[in-house]
Coordinates of C-alpha atoms in Angstrom, one line a residue:
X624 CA -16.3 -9.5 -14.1
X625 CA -14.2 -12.8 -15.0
X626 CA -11.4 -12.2 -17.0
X627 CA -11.1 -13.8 -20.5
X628 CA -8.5 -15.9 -21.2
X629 CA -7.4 -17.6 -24.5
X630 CA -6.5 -21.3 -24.9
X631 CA -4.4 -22.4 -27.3
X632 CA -2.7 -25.5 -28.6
X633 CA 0.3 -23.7 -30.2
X634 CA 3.2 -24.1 -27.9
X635 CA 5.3 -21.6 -30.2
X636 CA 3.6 -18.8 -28.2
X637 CA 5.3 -19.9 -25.5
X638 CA 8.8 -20.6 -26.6
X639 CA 8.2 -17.3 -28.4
X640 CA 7.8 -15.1 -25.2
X641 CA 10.8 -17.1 -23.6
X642 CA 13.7 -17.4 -26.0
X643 CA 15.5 -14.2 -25.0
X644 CA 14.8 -15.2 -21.2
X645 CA 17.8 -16.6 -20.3
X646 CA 17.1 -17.2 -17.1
X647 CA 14.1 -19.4 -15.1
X648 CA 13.3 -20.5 -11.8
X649 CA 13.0 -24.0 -11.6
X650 CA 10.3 -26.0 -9.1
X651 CA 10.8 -29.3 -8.2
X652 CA 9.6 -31.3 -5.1
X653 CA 12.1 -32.7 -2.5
X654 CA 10.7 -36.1 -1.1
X655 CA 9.6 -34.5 2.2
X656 CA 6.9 -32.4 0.0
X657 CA 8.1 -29.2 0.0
X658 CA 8.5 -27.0 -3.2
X659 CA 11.8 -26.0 -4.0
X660 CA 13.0 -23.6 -6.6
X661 CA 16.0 -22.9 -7.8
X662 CA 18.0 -20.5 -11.2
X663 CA 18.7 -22.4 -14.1
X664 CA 19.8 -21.5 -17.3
X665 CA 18.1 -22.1 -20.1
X666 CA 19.2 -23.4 -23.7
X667 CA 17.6 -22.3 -26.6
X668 CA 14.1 -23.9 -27.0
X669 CA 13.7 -26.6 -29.2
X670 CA 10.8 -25.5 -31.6
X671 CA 8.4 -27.9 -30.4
X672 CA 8.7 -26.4 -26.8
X673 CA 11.6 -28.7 -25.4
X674 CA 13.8 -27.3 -23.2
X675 CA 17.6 -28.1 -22.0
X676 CA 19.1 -27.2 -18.8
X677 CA 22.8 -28.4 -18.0
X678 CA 22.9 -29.7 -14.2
X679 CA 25.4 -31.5 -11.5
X680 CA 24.7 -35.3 -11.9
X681 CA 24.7 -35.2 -8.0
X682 CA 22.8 -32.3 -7.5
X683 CA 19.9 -32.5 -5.5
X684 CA 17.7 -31.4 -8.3
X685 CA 18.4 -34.9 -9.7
X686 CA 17.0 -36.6 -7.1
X687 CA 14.0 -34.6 -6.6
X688 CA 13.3 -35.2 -10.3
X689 CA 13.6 -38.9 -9.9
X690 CA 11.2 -38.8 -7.5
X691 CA 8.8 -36.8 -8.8
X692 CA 9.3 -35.8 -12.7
X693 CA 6.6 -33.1 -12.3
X694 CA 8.3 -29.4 -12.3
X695 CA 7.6 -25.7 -13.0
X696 CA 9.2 -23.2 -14.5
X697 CA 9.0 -19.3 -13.8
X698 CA 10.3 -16.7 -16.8
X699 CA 9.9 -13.1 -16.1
X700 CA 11.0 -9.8 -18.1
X701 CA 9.9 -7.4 -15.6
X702 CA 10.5 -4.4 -17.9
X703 CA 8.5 -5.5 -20.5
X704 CA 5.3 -6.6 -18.3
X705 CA 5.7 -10.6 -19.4
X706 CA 5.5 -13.5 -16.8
X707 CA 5.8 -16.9 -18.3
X708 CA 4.6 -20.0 -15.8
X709 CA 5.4 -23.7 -17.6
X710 CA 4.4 -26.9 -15.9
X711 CA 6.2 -29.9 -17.6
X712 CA 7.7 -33.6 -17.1
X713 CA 11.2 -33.5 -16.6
X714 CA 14.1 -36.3 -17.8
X715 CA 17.3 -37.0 -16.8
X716 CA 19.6 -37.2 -19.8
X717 CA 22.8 -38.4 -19.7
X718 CA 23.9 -38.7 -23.7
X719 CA 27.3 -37.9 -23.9
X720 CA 26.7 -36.3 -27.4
X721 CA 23.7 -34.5 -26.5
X722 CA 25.8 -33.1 -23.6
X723 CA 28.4 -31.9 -27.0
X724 CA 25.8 -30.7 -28.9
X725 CA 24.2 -28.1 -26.2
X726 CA 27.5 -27.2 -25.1
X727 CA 28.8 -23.9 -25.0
X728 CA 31.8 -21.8 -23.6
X729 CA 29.8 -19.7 -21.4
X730 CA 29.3 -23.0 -19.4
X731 CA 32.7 -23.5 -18.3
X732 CA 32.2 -21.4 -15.3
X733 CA 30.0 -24.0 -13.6
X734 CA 32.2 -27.0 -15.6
X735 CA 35.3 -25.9 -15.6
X736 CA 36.2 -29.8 -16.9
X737 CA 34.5 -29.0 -20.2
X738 CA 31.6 -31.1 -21.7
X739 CA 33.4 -34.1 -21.3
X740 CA 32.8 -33.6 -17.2
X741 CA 31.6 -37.2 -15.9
X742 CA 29.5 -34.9 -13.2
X743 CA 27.2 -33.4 -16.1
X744 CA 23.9 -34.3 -16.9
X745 CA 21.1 -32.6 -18.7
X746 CA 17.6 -32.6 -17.8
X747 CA 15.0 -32.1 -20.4
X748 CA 11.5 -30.6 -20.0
X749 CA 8.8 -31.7 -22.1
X750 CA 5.9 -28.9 -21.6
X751 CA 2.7 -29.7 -20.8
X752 CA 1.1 -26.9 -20.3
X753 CA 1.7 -23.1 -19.5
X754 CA 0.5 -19.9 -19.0
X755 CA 1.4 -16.6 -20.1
X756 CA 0.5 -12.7 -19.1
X757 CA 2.5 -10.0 -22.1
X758 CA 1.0 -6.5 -21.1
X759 CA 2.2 -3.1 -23.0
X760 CA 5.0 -1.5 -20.7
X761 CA 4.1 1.9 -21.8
X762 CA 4.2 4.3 -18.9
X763 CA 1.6 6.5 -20.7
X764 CA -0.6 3.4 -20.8
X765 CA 0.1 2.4 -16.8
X766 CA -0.5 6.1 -15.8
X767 CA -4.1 5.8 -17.9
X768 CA -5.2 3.0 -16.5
X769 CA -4.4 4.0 -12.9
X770 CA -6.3 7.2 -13.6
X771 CA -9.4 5.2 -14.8
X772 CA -9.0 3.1 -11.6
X773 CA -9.3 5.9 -9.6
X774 CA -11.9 7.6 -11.3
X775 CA -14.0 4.9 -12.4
X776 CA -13.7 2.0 -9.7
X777 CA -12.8 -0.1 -12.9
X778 CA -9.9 -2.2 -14.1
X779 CA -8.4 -0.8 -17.0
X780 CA -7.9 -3.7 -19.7
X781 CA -5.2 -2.1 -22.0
X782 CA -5.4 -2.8 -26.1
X783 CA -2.3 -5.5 -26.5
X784 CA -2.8 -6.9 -23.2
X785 CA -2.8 -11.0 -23.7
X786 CA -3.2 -13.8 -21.3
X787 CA -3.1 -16.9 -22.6
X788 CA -3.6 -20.6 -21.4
X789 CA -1.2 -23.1 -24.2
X790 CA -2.0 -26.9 -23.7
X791 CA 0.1 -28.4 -26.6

């Protein structure tokens, strides 16, 4: 049986399932081809889905991006059963006030220069689409469904469990 998924136009549900993910892993393509991913920290989410993440102006990523403005972006909250996947056309931003207005403390560690660092530049990800799977995280419900597997030879598809296509 196929599964269902939803499609929606409402990129809130997306920055909704990612604002307390701090955390993604960030796909770009180096000019040979190859895929490359890498941690990145992410700023709060603009409300129409634009996201900020602080990087080295010489940083690799950079290139890549110049290259090939195409990237992907991986959330995860393992304990809570939510994967996020967001494909989206990445920007190099180099506004000095911008750069202010993101900043915070926290950041120091990778700039210790502050936000006025000449080596800092911003990257901005304009979503164009993504993809989410939010599944209850109850063991109760886990242990059910692995007993209906077994006893059933059917895939248990628990109430609350929501995959969802967004292409704002």
């Amino acid at each position: 049986m196929a599964e269902q998924v939803a499609v929606s136009h409402d990129v809130t549900k997306l920055v909704e399932r990612i604002k307390d993910i701090k955390i993604a892993m960030m796909t770009t393509v180096e000019p040979s081809g190859e895929l490359h991913s890498r941690p990145m920290y992410t700023h709060e989410p603009e409300e129409d889905g634009t996201l900020w993440f602080f990087t080295e102006r010489d940083s690799a990523k950079i290139d890549e991006v110049k290259q090939e403005r195409h990237v992907n972006l991986g959330y995860s909250k393992p304990d809570q059963n939510l994967y996020v996947s967001i494909s989206g056309i990445a920007t190099v931003v180099n506004d000095r006030q911008k750069i202010k207005d993101l900043w915070s403390e926290g950041l120091r560690a990778w700039f210790p220069k502050g936000s006025d660092d000449p080596n800092i530049s911003l990257l901005r990800i304009d979503i164009s689409r993504g993809e989410y799977w939010d599944q209850p995280s109850n063991v109760l419900v886990r242990a059910f469904g692995y007993a209906k597997a077994v006893t059933t030879g059917e895939r248990y598809q628990p109430t609350g469990d929501e995959h969802a296509k967004v292409n704002p």
